[in-house]
Amino acid sequence: MSKNNEVYDESQIQVLEGLEAVRKRPGMYIGSTSSRGLHHLVYEIVDNSIDEALAGFCKNINVMIHKDNSITVWDDGRGMPVGIHHKMNKPTVEVIMTVLHAGGKFGGGAYKVSGGLHGVGASVVNALSEVCEVEVKSEGHIWKQTYHRGKVASPFEKIGDSDEHGTKTYFKPDPEIFEDTVYDYDTLVQRLRELAFLNKGIKINITDERTDKSETLHYEGGIKSFVTYLNRNKEPIFPEPIYVEGRKDDECSVEVALQYNDGYTENIFAFANNIDTIEGGTHLAGFKSALTRVFNDYAKKFGFIKDSDKNLSGDDVREGLTAVISVKLTDPQFEGQTKTKLGNSEVRGIVDSIVSEKVSTFLEENPQVGKLIIDKSMVAARARDAAKKARELTRRKSVLESTSLPGKLADCASRNPEECEVYLVEGDSAGGSAKQGRNRNFQAILPLKGKIMNVEKQRIDKILSSEEIKAMITAFGGGIGKDFDTSKLRYHRIIIMTDADVDGAHIRTLILTFFYRYMKKLVEEGHVYIAQPPLYKVAKGKKEYYAYDDDELQEVLNTVGGKDTNTNIQRYKGLGEMDAEQLWDTTMNPEKRILRKVNVEDAMEADEVFTILMGDKVAPRRQFIQENASKVENWDI
Ligand code: 28G
């Protein structure tokens, strides 16, 4: 609590809650103190610049990662107000930086649309930084204030003159708070690129002083460019994405871009106020229903469909679709497990009517594009119909209904899914060791043969004919696709255990892509893990040590006294080189093992890598292999 809060009435007491609370429970404000939370600090600050840009006053945003992993963000907006905040009776900048929730709505009728998942503002970043500095240029001068761990360290004062305007914030994340204080350049670029797509015209520059890398992200095409980017490794069936926009008063703006490729999967990204709503919501629902209706109406009007019982289904019109939906609204309601589902009910109708009206107009004006889309959807409909008839004809029990477990599965004894886990193991020999080494009470083993099927290039009926995939579906017990149900899972942890080499990485990519496409909830609800087998065994006399990466190997060698006599280093080439006991000790024993939980971003990345590696385009594949050649030896694809 602020020490002078007695001056204010009740409504302001909450506002005056001190930054101490933030330092005590950082997770409540930024989600976590892991690497994710660390990166979140940058997004919080950048969001303020984005808001200033959306208000129409800022064109350029710069982000710099310094050598010591501190960050500077600056923009060429109006600059934070330099005057005294009349209610608080101190500089407005100091209020913004030291009072919780002081961010709030911007003046001048504009609304705060940006704001990361937590949208907590600059004061939280300040609270969690060892050092923070704000510099404002406006009205002919430069002002500056410094803070330490959220507390004012120097007065807000004029330090020079300038005829420029803007805000600059420097911060050094507090190592007392964050487990990891190293910034990942690619992670920041990815989110900044997304922001540049979602807010057309804004120029975002990022520089990494540690490596001298830098990038400028600037897309005049906005989300239309986003769709082109998402389809960059695929084969679009018409050259330019379709783009429509509209708004309902000042309450809600809507933008949609879409394009089809020659594949079979659906890629729809829905954003609300620049936040990736991975759980979907009303904007996505409105888009989907409009799309299905518009294409059916069009197909009937122009004689593609004569029989009304031959209507195209939603799945038919979304086969091979890549789309981005972006809505911006004054009062977003975020719901769902991870608060990434848009709940505002009015948005459904707003998006539906804008998309219906504008996409129909587009189709009438571009009949060649209309024909390509309807033809593709009708092929999808026929394939689905044929697959259904074939299933009915054979009257074979489908995999989904099959009750007998796959023969290769070594199941565990427990029937309590919460404590059960299944290891997906690459190859029969490692599978054998894993079966011997496991704790059979709660650990099941499912050996998988080499490469599983390329799910991007196949329709569901083909996918379901793959032995490896059928084995996973029946073993997990949750079904597949739309009907996938995590409450029916037989294991709450699904652990991918592959060799620590390129093939292993490839198989892991294939499995993750399959999960992402057909068992998304598995990933969303955090049931998927990656086992981390050691890379080295160091034997010194009778003692054995394991190292999981090169740094750790150095540490081990240092502690055992270097590479002199009696020290033997073995580099594991595969899981198969470990016997059952070693496998248990290093990789499967819950007391000692390291598991990495897979999140949706990991799965999405796998999906992308997969598209590049398995797709038809040679150039992106070559580029990917060149860029990643240093990370993996003997890339043999
Ligand atoms: C470099 C790091 C991140 C920002 C502005 C510009 C204004 C502003 C920021 O106002 C609203 C009003 C008083 C508390 C608004 C300037 C209107 C007129 C602004 C940034 C809330 C804050 N003139 N640029 N804040 N106040 N850039 N970049 O933070 O009550 S923050």
PDB file of C-alpha atoms and ligand atoms in Angstrom, residues 45-46 48-49 52 73-75 77-81 85 92 95-96 102-103 105-107 167-169, ligand 1:
ATOM      1  CA  ILE A  45       6.196  -2.099 -23.140  1.00  0.00           C
ATOM      2  CA  VAL A  46       5.810  -2.518 -26.901  1.00  0.00           C
ATOM      3  CA  ASN A  48       2.112   0.898 -25.170  1.00  0.00           C
ATOM      4  CA  SER A  49       3.891   1.995 -28.334  1.00  0.00           C
ATOM      5  CA  GLU A  52       0.147   5.168 -29.442  1.00  0.00           C
ATOM      6  CA  VAL A  73      12.191   0.227 -26.483  1.00  0.00           C
ATOM      7  CA  TRP A  74      11.515   3.593 -28.060  1.00  0.00           C
ATOM      8  CA  ASP A  75       8.805   5.079 -30.205  1.00  0.00           C
ATOM      9  CA  GLY A  77       4.760   8.965 -30.539  1.00  0.00           C
ATOM     10  CA  ARG A  78       3.650  12.042 -28.620  1.00  0.00           C
ATOM     11  CA  GLY A  79       5.657  10.977 -25.599  1.00  0.00           C
ATOM     12  CA  MET A  80       4.129  10.205 -22.230  1.00  0.00           C
ATOM     13  CA  PRO A  81       2.574  13.367 -20.777  1.00  0.00           C
ATOM     14  CA  HIS A  85      -0.956  14.342 -12.648  1.00  0.00           C
ATOM     15  CA  THR A  92       2.296  11.715 -14.788  1.00  0.00           C
ATOM     16  CA  VAL A  95       2.325   7.718 -11.901  1.00  0.00           C
ATOM     17  CA  ILE A  96       2.386   5.545 -15.043  1.00  0.00           C
ATOM     18  CA  ALA A 102      -2.393   3.336 -14.085  1.00  0.00           C
ATOM     19  CA  GLY A 103      -2.164   2.520 -17.799  1.00  0.00           C
ATOM     20  CA  LYS A 105      -7.697   4.041 -21.318  1.00  0.00           C
ATOM     21  CA  PHE A 106      -5.996   6.632 -23.418  1.00  0.00           C
ATOM     22  CA  GLY A 107      -7.518  10.062 -23.686  1.00  0.00           C
ATOM     23  CA  THR A 167       9.057   7.746 -25.409  1.00  0.00           C
ATOM     24  CA  LYS A 168      12.072   5.603 -24.586  1.00  0.00           C
ATOM     25  CA  THR A 169      12.065   2.920 -21.914  1.00  0.00           C
TER      26      THR A 169
HETATM   27  C1  28G B   1       9.005   3.329 -25.327  1.00  0.00           C
HETATM   28  C2  28G B   1       8.261   2.514 -24.624  1.00  0.00           C
HETATM   29  C3  28G B   1       6.873   2.256 -24.800  1.00  0.00           C
HETATM   30  C4  28G B   1       3.726   5.921 -24.950  1.00  0.00           C
HETATM   31  C5  28G B   1       2.298   7.621 -24.875  1.00  0.00           C
HETATM   32  C6  28G B   1       1.604   8.786 -25.212  1.00  0.00           C
HETATM   33  C7  28G B   1       0.641   9.250 -24.353  1.00  0.00           C
HETATM   34  C8  28G B   1       0.396   8.557 -23.183  1.00  0.00           C
HETATM   35  C9  28G B   1       1.994   7.010 -23.682  1.00  0.00           C
HETATM   36  O1  28G B   1      -0.545   8.977 -22.341  1.00  0.00           O
HETATM   37  C10 28G B   1      -2.279   8.425 -20.890  1.00  0.00           C
HETATM   38  C11 28G B   1      -2.970  10.162 -19.565  1.00  0.00           C
HETATM   39  C12 28G B   1      -2.867  10.690 -18.179  1.00  0.00           C
HETATM   40  C13 28G B   1      -2.647   8.453 -17.304  1.00  0.00           C
HETATM   41  C14 28G B   1      -1.485  10.455 -24.653  1.00  0.00           C
HETATM   42  C15 28G B   1       0.531  11.631 -24.980  1.00  0.00           C
HETATM   43  C16 28G B   1      -2.176  11.606 -24.925  1.00  0.00           C
HETATM   44  C17 28G B   1      -1.476  12.760 -25.250  1.00  0.00           C
HETATM   45  C18 28G B   1      -0.117  10.459 -24.668  1.00  0.00           C
HETATM   46  C19 28G B   1       5.291   4.084 -24.712  1.00  0.00           C
HETATM   47  C20 28G B   1      -2.748   7.939 -18.685  1.00  0.00           C
HETATM   48  C21 28G B   1      -0.880   8.143 -21.270  1.00  0.00           C
HETATM   49  N1  28G B   1      -0.131  12.756 -25.265  1.00  0.00           N
HETATM   50  N2  28G B   1       3.292   6.993 -25.572  1.00  0.00           N
HETATM   51  N3  28G B   1       1.060   7.452 -22.847  1.00  0.00           N
HETATM   52  N4  28G B   1      -2.249   8.937 -19.603  1.00  0.00           N
HETATM   53  N5  28G B   1       4.714   5.106 -25.431  1.00  0.00           N
HETATM   54  N6  28G B   1       6.200   3.363 -25.389  1.00  0.00           N
HETATM   55  O2  28G B   1       5.029   3.809 -23.572  1.00  0.00           O
HETATM   56  O3  28G B   1      -3.305   9.726 -17.228  1.00  0.00           O
HETATM   57  S1  28G B   1       2.952   5.637 -23.467  1.00  0.00           S
END
